[in-house]
Amino acid sequence: MGASAWVGLVEPQRLHRRCLKLGEALFRQGDPTVAVFHVDRGRVRLVRHLEDGSSVTLHVARAGESFAEAALWAEAYHCDGVAETPSEVTVIPKPDLLAALEDNPQAALALARGLAAHVRDLRSRLELRNIRSAPERVVAWLRLQVSGDPPMLRLDRPWTEIAAEIGLTHEAIYRALAVLERTRRLVREDGVVTLSAGSGTIEDAGRKDR
C-alpha cells in the first residue's frame, strides 16, 4: 500500500489540507500528537533537537510521501516538521487513522513495513555521520541517491540543506565538493552531479575537511 493510501482510509470529510510557507513549522518537538501527514506538494524536513544543542535531520518527506506515522503511538511529536519549500500537506487525524487500521489488517501491515523502511533510512543517515572525512561523507551520501550509468543525481535542493542533513557545516560541504571535483571523483554541471571513479585520491586532501 502506497503512502497516499493512508488518505483513502479515512472519510474525506475528516481530512483537511494545510498550506505551509517556506520555513513554517507544521508541528514542533514536544507538541501533542494529533495527526499523520501526507505531502501533496513541496518538502517537509523532520528535525530532532538533541540535549547538547545540536540537531539531526531524520527525514525529508517529499510529494507523495506520508510522515509522522510514529505519532500514532506517541503522546508527543519527537521532532520538528518544517517546510523546506512552500508546501501543501493533507492532515490525517490520528483517531480516525487508528480506527481505520484496526479494521484493516493489511493496511496495518503496510504501515509496519513503512516504519521499518524509515528506520533503515535513519540508520543509513547515522552511519553517514560516523564518516569523519567530509569528502567521503558526501560521496557516501551521493551513492545512496544516484542512479544510472554513469551514476547521476539531479539536485532538487541546495547543498546547504544537504549539509544539514548529513551533519556538515555549509563551509565544510563546499570544501568537500571542491576536493572531490579537483580529484575528479565527481562532476557538477547545471544542477546535475555525476560520480566517477576518478584518477586521483582525496585521502590526504580530505583530512583538512574533517
Short mmCIF file of C-alpha atoms in Angstrom, two decimals, residues 16-171:
data_model
loop_
_atom_site.label_atom_id
_atom_site.label_comp_id
_atom_site.label_asym_id
_atom_site.label_seq_id
_atom_site.Cartn_x
_atom_site.Cartn_y
_atom_site.Cartn_z
CA HIS A 16 -8.14 18.83 5.61
CA ARG A 17 -5.27 20.48 3.78
CA ARG A 18 -2.67 22.75 5.26
CA CYS A 19 -0.57 25.21 3.25
CA LEU A 20 2.89 25.95 4.61
CA LYS A 21 5.23 28.79 3.82
CA LEU A 22 8.97 28.25 3.46
CA GLY A 23 10.33 27.60 6.95
CA GLU A 24 6.91 27.32 8.58
CA ALA A 25 6.53 24.63 11.24
CA LEU A 26 3.73 22.11 10.90
CA PHE A 27 4.47 20.87 14.42
CA ARG A 28 7.24 21.22 16.98
CA GLN A 29 9.12 18.64 19.00
CA GLY A 30 7.10 18.03 22.15
CA ASP A 31 3.75 19.12 20.70
CA PRO A 32 0.86 16.70 21.40
CA THR A 33 0.33 14.29 18.50
CA VAL A 34 -2.89 14.93 16.63
CA ALA A 35 -2.33 13.67 13.09
CA VAL A 36 -0.26 11.92 10.45
CA PHE A 37 0.51 13.89 7.30
CA HIS A 38 0.80 13.37 3.56
CA VAL A 39 2.83 15.71 1.34
CA ASP A 40 0.79 16.84 -1.66
CA ARG A 41 3.32 19.42 -2.84
CA GLY A 42 6.74 20.55 -1.67
CA ARG A 43 9.01 19.06 1.02
CA VAL A 44 8.86 18.83 4.81
CA ARG A 45 12.02 18.29 6.85
CA LEU A 46 11.86 16.35 10.12
CA VAL A 47 14.47 17.67 12.55
CA ARG A 48 15.18 16.32 16.03
CA HIS A 49 16.83 18.61 18.58
CA LEU A 50 19.32 16.94 20.91
CA GLU A 51 20.19 17.70 24.52
CA ASP A 52 23.63 19.06 23.59
CA GLY A 53 22.02 21.78 21.48
CA SER A 54 22.71 20.14 18.13
CA SER A 55 20.08 18.84 15.73
CA VAL A 56 19.80 15.97 13.28
CA THR A 57 17.67 15.63 10.16
CA LEU A 58 15.67 12.42 10.45
CA HIS A 59 13.94 12.54 7.10
CA VAL A 60 12.85 14.82 4.28
CA ALA A 61 9.31 13.96 3.16
CA ARG A 62 8.60 14.74 -0.49
CA ALA A 63 5.45 14.93 -2.59
CA GLY A 64 3.61 11.61 -2.49
CA GLU A 65 5.07 10.57 0.87
CA SER A 66 3.49 10.35 4.29
CA PHE A 67 5.30 11.19 7.51
CA ALA A 68 4.95 11.29 11.31
CA GLU A 69 3.39 7.80 11.37
CA ALA A 70 5.11 7.18 14.72
CA ALA A 71 2.72 9.78 16.15
CA LEU A 72 0.01 7.12 16.11
CA TRP A 73 1.56 5.53 19.20
CA ALA A 74 3.19 8.54 20.85
CA GLU A 75 1.88 11.28 23.11
CA ALA A 76 4.15 13.95 21.60
CA TYR A 77 5.98 14.54 18.32
CA HIS A 78 9.63 13.56 18.68
CA CYS A 79 10.87 16.15 16.16
CA ASP A 80 10.00 19.36 14.33
CA GLY A 81 8.22 19.19 10.98
CA VAL A 82 9.27 22.26 8.96
CA ALA A 83 8.50 23.15 5.35
CA GLU A 84 11.70 23.07 3.31
CA THR A 85 9.84 24.74 0.42
CA PRO A 86 6.34 26.22 0.09
CA SER A 87 4.27 23.09 0.66
CA GLU A 88 0.79 21.62 0.93
CA VAL A 89 0.01 18.66 3.17
CA THR A 90 -3.07 16.60 3.89
CA VAL A 91 -3.78 16.28 7.61
CA ILE A 92 -4.99 12.79 8.58
CA PRO A 93 -6.45 12.87 12.12
CA LYS A 94 -4.80 10.37 14.44
CA PRO A 95 -8.01 8.88 15.94
CA ASP A 96 -9.54 8.32 12.50
CA LEU A 97 -6.46 6.61 11.09
CA LEU A 98 -6.06 4.39 14.16
CA ALA A 99 -9.67 3.28 13.87
CA ALA A 100 -9.22 2.55 10.15
CA LEU A 101 -6.09 0.48 10.80
CA GLU A 102 -7.88 -1.61 13.40
CA ASP A 103 -10.42 -2.56 10.73
CA ASN A 104 -7.81 -3.18 8.02
CA PRO A 105 -5.01 -5.62 8.97
CA GLN A 106 -3.38 -5.34 5.53
CA ALA A 107 -3.08 -1.57 5.93
CA ALA A 108 -1.62 -2.03 9.41
CA LEU A 109 0.98 -4.42 8.00
CA ALA A 110 1.84 -1.96 5.23
CA LEU A 111 2.31 0.75 7.84
CA ALA A 112 4.67 -1.50 9.80
CA ARG A 113 6.71 -2.07 6.64
CA GLY A 114 6.84 1.67 6.04
CA LEU A 115 8.07 2.32 9.56
CA ALA A 116 10.76 -0.33 9.12
CA ALA A 117 11.90 1.45 5.95
CA HIS A 118 12.11 4.72 7.87
CA VAL A 119 14.27 3.01 10.50
CA ARG A 120 16.62 1.71 7.80
CA ASP A 121 16.83 5.20 6.30
CA LEU A 122 17.64 6.71 9.69
CA ARG A 123 20.30 4.07 10.31
CA SER A 124 21.92 4.96 6.98
CA ARG A 125 21.96 8.65 7.94
CA LEU A 126 23.55 7.89 11.30
CA GLU A 127 26.18 5.75 9.59
CA LEU A 128 26.97 8.68 7.28
CA ARG A 129 27.61 10.91 10.28
CA ASN A 130 30.20 8.43 11.55
CA ILE A 131 32.34 9.05 8.44
CA ARG A 132 34.88 11.60 9.65
CA SER A 133 36.16 12.76 6.27
CA ALA A 134 33.77 15.35 4.85
CA PRO A 135 34.54 14.46 1.19
CA GLU A 136 33.97 10.76 1.85
CA ARG A 137 30.75 11.54 3.70
CA VAL A 138 29.49 13.48 0.68
CA VAL A 139 30.43 10.60 -1.65
CA ALA A 140 28.68 8.10 0.63
CA TRP A 141 25.53 10.23 0.61
CA LEU A 142 25.64 10.58 -3.17
CA ARG A 143 25.98 6.81 -3.61
CA LEU A 144 22.68 6.42 -1.79
CA GLN A 145 20.99 8.89 -4.15
CA VAL A 146 22.41 8.37 -7.64
CA SER A 147 21.09 6.15 -10.41
CA GLY A 148 22.02 5.24 -13.96
CA ASP A 149 25.30 4.61 -15.73
CA PRO A 150 27.23 6.74 -15.15
CA PRO A 151 25.66 7.31 -11.73
CA MET A 152 23.96 10.71 -11.72
CA LEU A 153 21.75 12.83 -9.49
CA ARG A 154 19.73 15.93 -10.36
CA LEU A 155 19.65 18.04 -7.23
CA ASP A 156 16.25 19.19 -6.01
CA ARG A 157 17.59 21.41 -3.21
CA PRO A 158 20.70 23.46 -2.39
CA TRP A 159 23.87 21.97 -0.95
CA THR A 160 23.34 23.94 2.26
CA GLU A 161 20.24 21.84 3.00
CA ILE A 162 22.10 18.64 2.17
CA ALA A 163 24.87 19.75 4.53
CA ALA A 164 22.38 19.96 7.40
CA GLU A 165 21.02 16.53 6.51
CA ILE A 166 24.42 14.82 6.72
CA GLY A 167 25.80 16.82 9.63
CA LEU A 168 28.25 19.18 7.89
CA THR A 169 28.59 22.94 8.02
CA HIS A 170 27.98 24.96 4.88
CA GLU A 171 31.70 25.69 4.65
#
